[in-house]
């Protein structure tokens, strides 16, 4: 079938939902397409909170500066200023939409401390902030009667005559392919955590949107910037929120020392994540860990606080590590968590390409974790991601709606689905082979986690590049056991793997390209930050022989790079 | 650890028979049931379809039945359901049609959520900043928003088994969240909406939803809260209200339940009461009439029960 909307959003996480609401307010016909039901999106996983300088003693400049410093000066400061300036009104709007934020004694919004922030400016709902926000986003989408195509999987963007005109998607329930015509497409499809094993990310975080945009020529930016979170569980990579440290939890090594005093004497456990993860890994490598972990100690916080404000992580520690946070310290280690890089876009979500990425791709927008508007630069501060979803979700929804009003529907027919249909039929018809999707995915995840993690070097990265290329080759030979149409999750995993392989190739090549240490990228062979040569973004463009890399100036408004200490 | 798993299968593309397949897989010691299913689908049998995503009991994708009980398989340890390495049985959720294997059709489930007007509706001008609300109000609501809409409670709801039109525990727990939000301006309409047929009064307090809810939300408790709110708001013209009032009255006055009167009292309209006549006749014919006949006597010691009531009513007033 052919479906038609003015604005089509791929992804129903908080970014996609917020964009949809704004576009709808503008009066255009908007729809959201998503591979899982909206409230199943990964935004759910956010535990800790969302930042804004609402407090009287706080200022947007302070929030912006902390973000710039956190980014290791790689964030684009024009976008960061917008983020910090617009945060307070967006948080108030979320409250008006129904979010049940925790309050202070006077019944006003209450805050907690978070890493890398000079002021307690993180607003929160217990430790289920993402879930609370996502459910409210969904509620508002129902209020605004925004149709959602649930369990539809986007397989390609329709790019014709120099503009994006929609996408093709599989309806998972029937296995049918459909054409979605749109005057503007907003990609809000989340991160790519599953290219790493383990990861804090959900199984659906497979970088689909990044791969789709990359294949029509849009560059992926700063993809080497992969955040390892300091407190993940060794068993399955699940995350214990930074909010725990925000509430006062300690990190200790095998000698029982609060080792962060050595690495970040002022901020201690609340230094930015790249710093804390590196410190932990250094302790572990120096033999002061316990079974490859350090300990997160919450005991002194008391049962009441743990059960009210940290209930979910108390459950996670119990379920996955058999630890009662009230009475025992919990083993944790750095784990892959977030990608700062993504589809290069500006502060209206417009995807950019061409000479110095100076031109917009007509009809294409990207927001949320899949995008790189470059708020986070080399390292994201906790609780800035949820914020980015609402600020740039809103801005892109507005911009895309206004753009769509000036456009006519293109002449795209059902036949456009044939390209994707042929590819999928060929995949299904291939004979069974020894390489299964799950096996390749696991090899990819292990490789990335081994060589593209907290500490990197040229030899390791080259090994990873070679391995990813090998896996891409082997992918061409896989065969699927499941040939059915209805809910063929085998087929979807294969398509997701193909997407992750493309994105992983860009991540490793970008890490190899950046010959310095900045933010999440720490090269043991280039251990210093090198502003003279590398105060630059990396851009990766698709070519037949793999990614072509290029550098792009960072936008600096107020804050010149300085040495970064916590 | 060796895990033996019997999985319900159904393939609408194939021969369409419902059957079980048995698998044995090797897992880490602390593995969850979901780990077994993922291992099967990735390494043994790629035709198995399962919904799952977060692996940490937060997205609500993986609700299904393990050994007959609905649960999230991502936080159900194998060691809990098979402490001695027994074979476990995994089936799709109940009260919903199966699409394939462990994947059910959730459309009706979502439509019921949509039917409760699930968004906040404040009245009057918005404050410039946040609404000022006591934290304890918010803490109470945070207990209800722990619900991840996984559907486990709906799967095992005994009312839905006989009456598919029942709104169900998940939607009603969410309904409470809006009715009790001090920022909402439409409490009365909401309570009226939720009091309608198939609404809050149709729950039979069987406790299934409390037992299976993997997030400790206890939907039934919120349904009971809704009823209290509805009565307090003067919405008494419902069979459910009359039912509970008659029940309490009968126990208070006579020490035990007057079943015949309870049935009569529950129906408000005379024409509805008349409909009970054939039921009464059938009760007599089947020999189910209480031994005391239609006449209800006070139990010996009833005055003690009355005292308990008076004591409690005194405390509440
Ligand atoms: C454990 C954890 C804790 C976190 N805690 C915090 C925190 O405290 N504060 C904070 O600010 N951030 C936090 N983050 C980060 C933050 O949660 C995410 O970056 C953010 O939620 C991503 O939102 P999104 O809207 O971009 O994408 P998502 O919520 O991931 O949504 C992606 C959407 O895209 C859809 N989609 C994807 N591919 C396709 C396709 N091919 N076809 C159709 N649809 C598709 C999916 O169905 C989904 O609806 C945390 C992350 C994790 C993993
Ligand atoms: S996989 Fe998300 S709840 Fe189980």
Short mmCIF file of C-alpha atoms in Angstrom, two decimals, chain A residues 36-37 39-41 44-45 54-55 92 95-104 106-109 123 125-126 128 131-132 135-136 138-140 142-143 150-151 173 194 199-204 235-238 308 311-312 315-316 318-321 436-439 441-442 479-490 493, chain B residues 11-13 30 32 34 38 41-61 74-75 77 80 99-100 103 105-107 109-110 113-114 118-120 122 126-135 137-139 141-151 174 177-178 181 183 214-217:
data_model
loop_
_atom_site.label_atom_id
_atom_site.label_comp_id
_atom_site.label_asym_id
_atom_site.label_seq_id
_atom_site.Cartn_x
_atom_site.Cartn_y
_atom_site.Cartn_z
CA UNK A 36 7.88 -1.30 18.70
CA UNK A 37 4.79 0.11 20.44
CA UNK A 39 5.92 2.96 25.25
CA UNK A 40 8.32 0.09 24.52
CA UNK A 41 10.91 2.54 23.14
CA UNK A 44 12.11 4.05 29.04
CA UNK A 45 15.51 3.02 30.25
CA UNK A 54 15.31 26.36 36.66
CA UNK A 55 16.63 27.03 40.10
CA UNK A 92 7.77 23.27 32.82
CA UNK A 95 5.17 19.15 34.04
CA UNK A 96 2.06 20.73 32.56
CA UNK A 97 1.67 17.74 30.27
CA UNK A 98 1.38 15.57 33.36
CA UNK A 99 4.84 14.31 34.30
CA UNK A 100 4.81 13.38 37.99
CA UNK A 101 8.13 14.91 39.00
CA UNK A 102 9.47 14.48 42.52
CA UNK A 103 8.90 17.66 44.59
CA UNK A 104 10.67 19.52 47.35
CA UNK A 106 7.25 23.32 49.20
CA UNK A 107 5.68 21.22 46.46
CA UNK A 108 7.96 22.67 43.79
CA UNK A 109 10.02 20.55 41.41
CA UNK A 123 14.76 16.99 37.67
CA UNK A 125 10.76 10.98 38.74
CA UNK A 126 12.20 8.50 41.28
CA UNK A 128 12.06 5.95 36.30
CA UNK A 131 9.59 5.83 31.56
CA UNK A 132 7.54 8.60 33.15
CA UNK A 135 4.46 7.50 28.84
CA UNK A 136 3.43 11.15 29.06
CA UNK A 138 2.60 8.86 24.36
CA UNK A 139 -0.43 10.18 26.25
CA UNK A 140 -0.02 13.54 24.56
CA UNK A 142 -3.11 10.29 21.86
CA UNK A 143 -4.53 13.61 22.96
CA UNK A 150 3.09 0.34 15.42
CA UNK A 151 5.43 -2.53 14.68
CA UNK A 173 2.27 -8.42 11.56
CA UNK A 194 23.69 -3.50 20.33
CA UNK A 199 25.64 -2.79 26.49
CA UNK A 200 23.13 -1.01 28.67
CA UNK A 201 21.00 -0.57 25.57
CA UNK A 202 17.82 -2.42 24.65
CA UNK A 203 17.82 -5.06 21.94
CA UNK A 204 16.10 -2.62 19.57
CA UNK A 235 26.18 -10.06 34.36
CA UNK A 236 24.12 -8.46 31.62
CA UNK A 237 25.34 -4.89 31.26
CA UNK A 238 22.26 -3.36 32.96
CA UNK A 308 11.86 5.47 47.48
CA UNK A 311 13.78 1.49 43.83
CA UNK A 312 14.33 0.32 40.27
CA UNK A 315 15.44 -4.32 41.93
CA UNK A 316 18.00 -4.56 39.12
CA UNK A 318 18.70 -7.88 43.26
CA UNK A 319 17.53 -9.56 40.05
CA UNK A 320 20.72 -9.55 38.04
CA UNK A 321 23.50 -9.63 40.65
CA UNK A 436 23.64 -17.35 11.80
CA UNK A 437 22.59 -13.78 12.52
CA UNK A 438 23.00 -14.19 16.27
CA UNK A 439 26.51 -15.54 15.90
CA UNK A 441 26.09 -10.13 16.05
CA UNK A 442 27.89 -11.64 19.01
CA UNK A 479 20.84 -17.89 5.40
CA UNK A 480 17.73 -17.59 7.54
CA UNK A 481 15.75 -20.52 8.95
CA UNK A 482 12.59 -18.49 9.22
CA UNK A 483 10.99 -17.93 5.82
CA UNK A 484 7.58 -16.85 7.13
CA UNK A 485 5.79 -13.54 6.79
CA UNK A 486 4.12 -13.01 10.16
CA UNK A 487 6.38 -11.62 12.87
CA UNK A 488 9.54 -12.89 11.28
CA UNK A 489 11.94 -11.62 13.93
CA UNK A 490 14.72 -13.60 12.25
CA UNK A 493 17.42 -9.23 13.18
CA UNK B 11 2.66 -20.50 12.86
CA UNK B 12 -0.06 -18.77 10.85
CA UNK B 13 2.07 -19.14 7.70
CA UNK B 30 22.01 -16.40 36.88
CA UNK B 32 16.63 -15.39 33.09
CA UNK B 34 14.36 -14.63 28.43
CA UNK B 38 17.00 -15.65 23.06
CA UNK B 41 15.98 -18.18 18.73
CA UNK B 42 19.55 -17.11 17.95
CA UNK B 43 21.36 -20.43 18.04
CA UNK B 44 18.89 -23.27 17.74
CA UNK B 45 15.61 -22.37 16.07
CA UNK B 46 15.37 -19.03 14.30
CA UNK B 47 11.70 -19.57 13.52
CA UNK B 48 10.72 -18.81 17.14
CA UNK B 49 9.12 -15.37 17.48
CA UNK B 50 9.31 -13.49 20.79
CA UNK B 51 8.81 -9.84 21.65
CA UNK B 52 11.56 -8.46 23.87
CA UNK B 53 13.70 -5.39 24.10
CA UNK B 54 15.03 -3.83 27.30
CA UNK B 55 16.01 -7.00 29.25
CA UNK B 56 15.48 -5.08 32.47
CA UNK B 57 11.74 -5.16 33.17
CA UNK B 58 11.09 -1.63 32.00
CA UNK B 59 9.77 -1.75 28.42
CA UNK B 60 6.95 -4.24 28.99
CA UNK B 61 7.59 -6.24 25.81
CA UNK B 74 13.42 -10.92 31.40
CA UNK B 75 13.35 -10.74 35.19
CA UNK B 77 15.34 -16.26 36.88
CA UNK B 80 13.24 -19.61 40.47
CA UNK B 99 -0.38 -13.94 16.28
CA UNK B 100 2.64 -16.21 16.21
CA UNK B 103 3.52 -12.99 20.19
CA UNK B 105 -2.41 -9.39 19.40
CA UNK B 106 -2.39 -6.34 21.69
CA UNK B 107 -4.79 -4.09 19.78
CA UNK B 109 -5.37 -4.08 25.12
CA UNK B 110 -4.22 -0.69 23.78
CA UNK B 113 -6.00 2.08 27.59
CA UNK B 114 -6.98 4.68 25.01
CA UNK B 118 -5.31 8.79 29.25
CA UNK B 119 -3.97 12.31 29.36
CA UNK B 120 -4.13 15.00 31.96
CA UNK B 122 -6.06 20.68 33.67
CA UNK B 126 -1.79 27.34 33.46
CA UNK B 127 0.60 28.58 36.12
CA UNK B 128 3.72 30.31 34.85
CA UNK B 129 5.86 27.71 36.54
CA UNK B 130 5.04 24.21 37.74
CA UNK B 131 1.85 23.31 39.58
CA UNK B 132 2.55 23.37 43.29
CA UNK B 133 1.69 19.91 44.59
CA UNK B 134 2.71 18.16 47.79
CA UNK B 135 5.40 15.54 47.24
CA UNK B 137 0.62 13.25 46.35
CA UNK B 138 3.27 12.71 43.72
CA UNK B 139 4.77 9.76 45.60
CA UNK B 141 1.01 8.56 41.92
CA UNK B 142 4.56 7.38 41.28
CA UNK B 143 3.40 4.01 42.61
CA UNK B 144 0.84 3.79 39.80
CA UNK B 145 3.15 5.05 37.07
CA UNK B 146 5.49 2.19 37.83
CA UNK B 147 3.08 0.31 35.52
CA UNK B 148 4.80 -0.46 32.22
CA UNK B 149 1.65 -1.66 30.42
CA UNK B 150 3.10 -5.11 29.85
CA UNK B 151 -0.31 -6.80 29.96
CA UNK B 174 -3.95 4.02 34.80
CA UNK B 177 -3.52 7.82 38.04
CA UNK B 178 -5.52 10.54 36.25
CA UNK B 181 -3.86 13.70 39.95
CA UNK B 183 -3.61 18.86 38.59
CA UNK B 214 5.88 -7.87 37.84
CA UNK B 215 6.26 -4.25 38.93
CA UNK B 216 4.46 -4.41 42.26
CA UNK B 217 1.78 -2.01 41.05
#
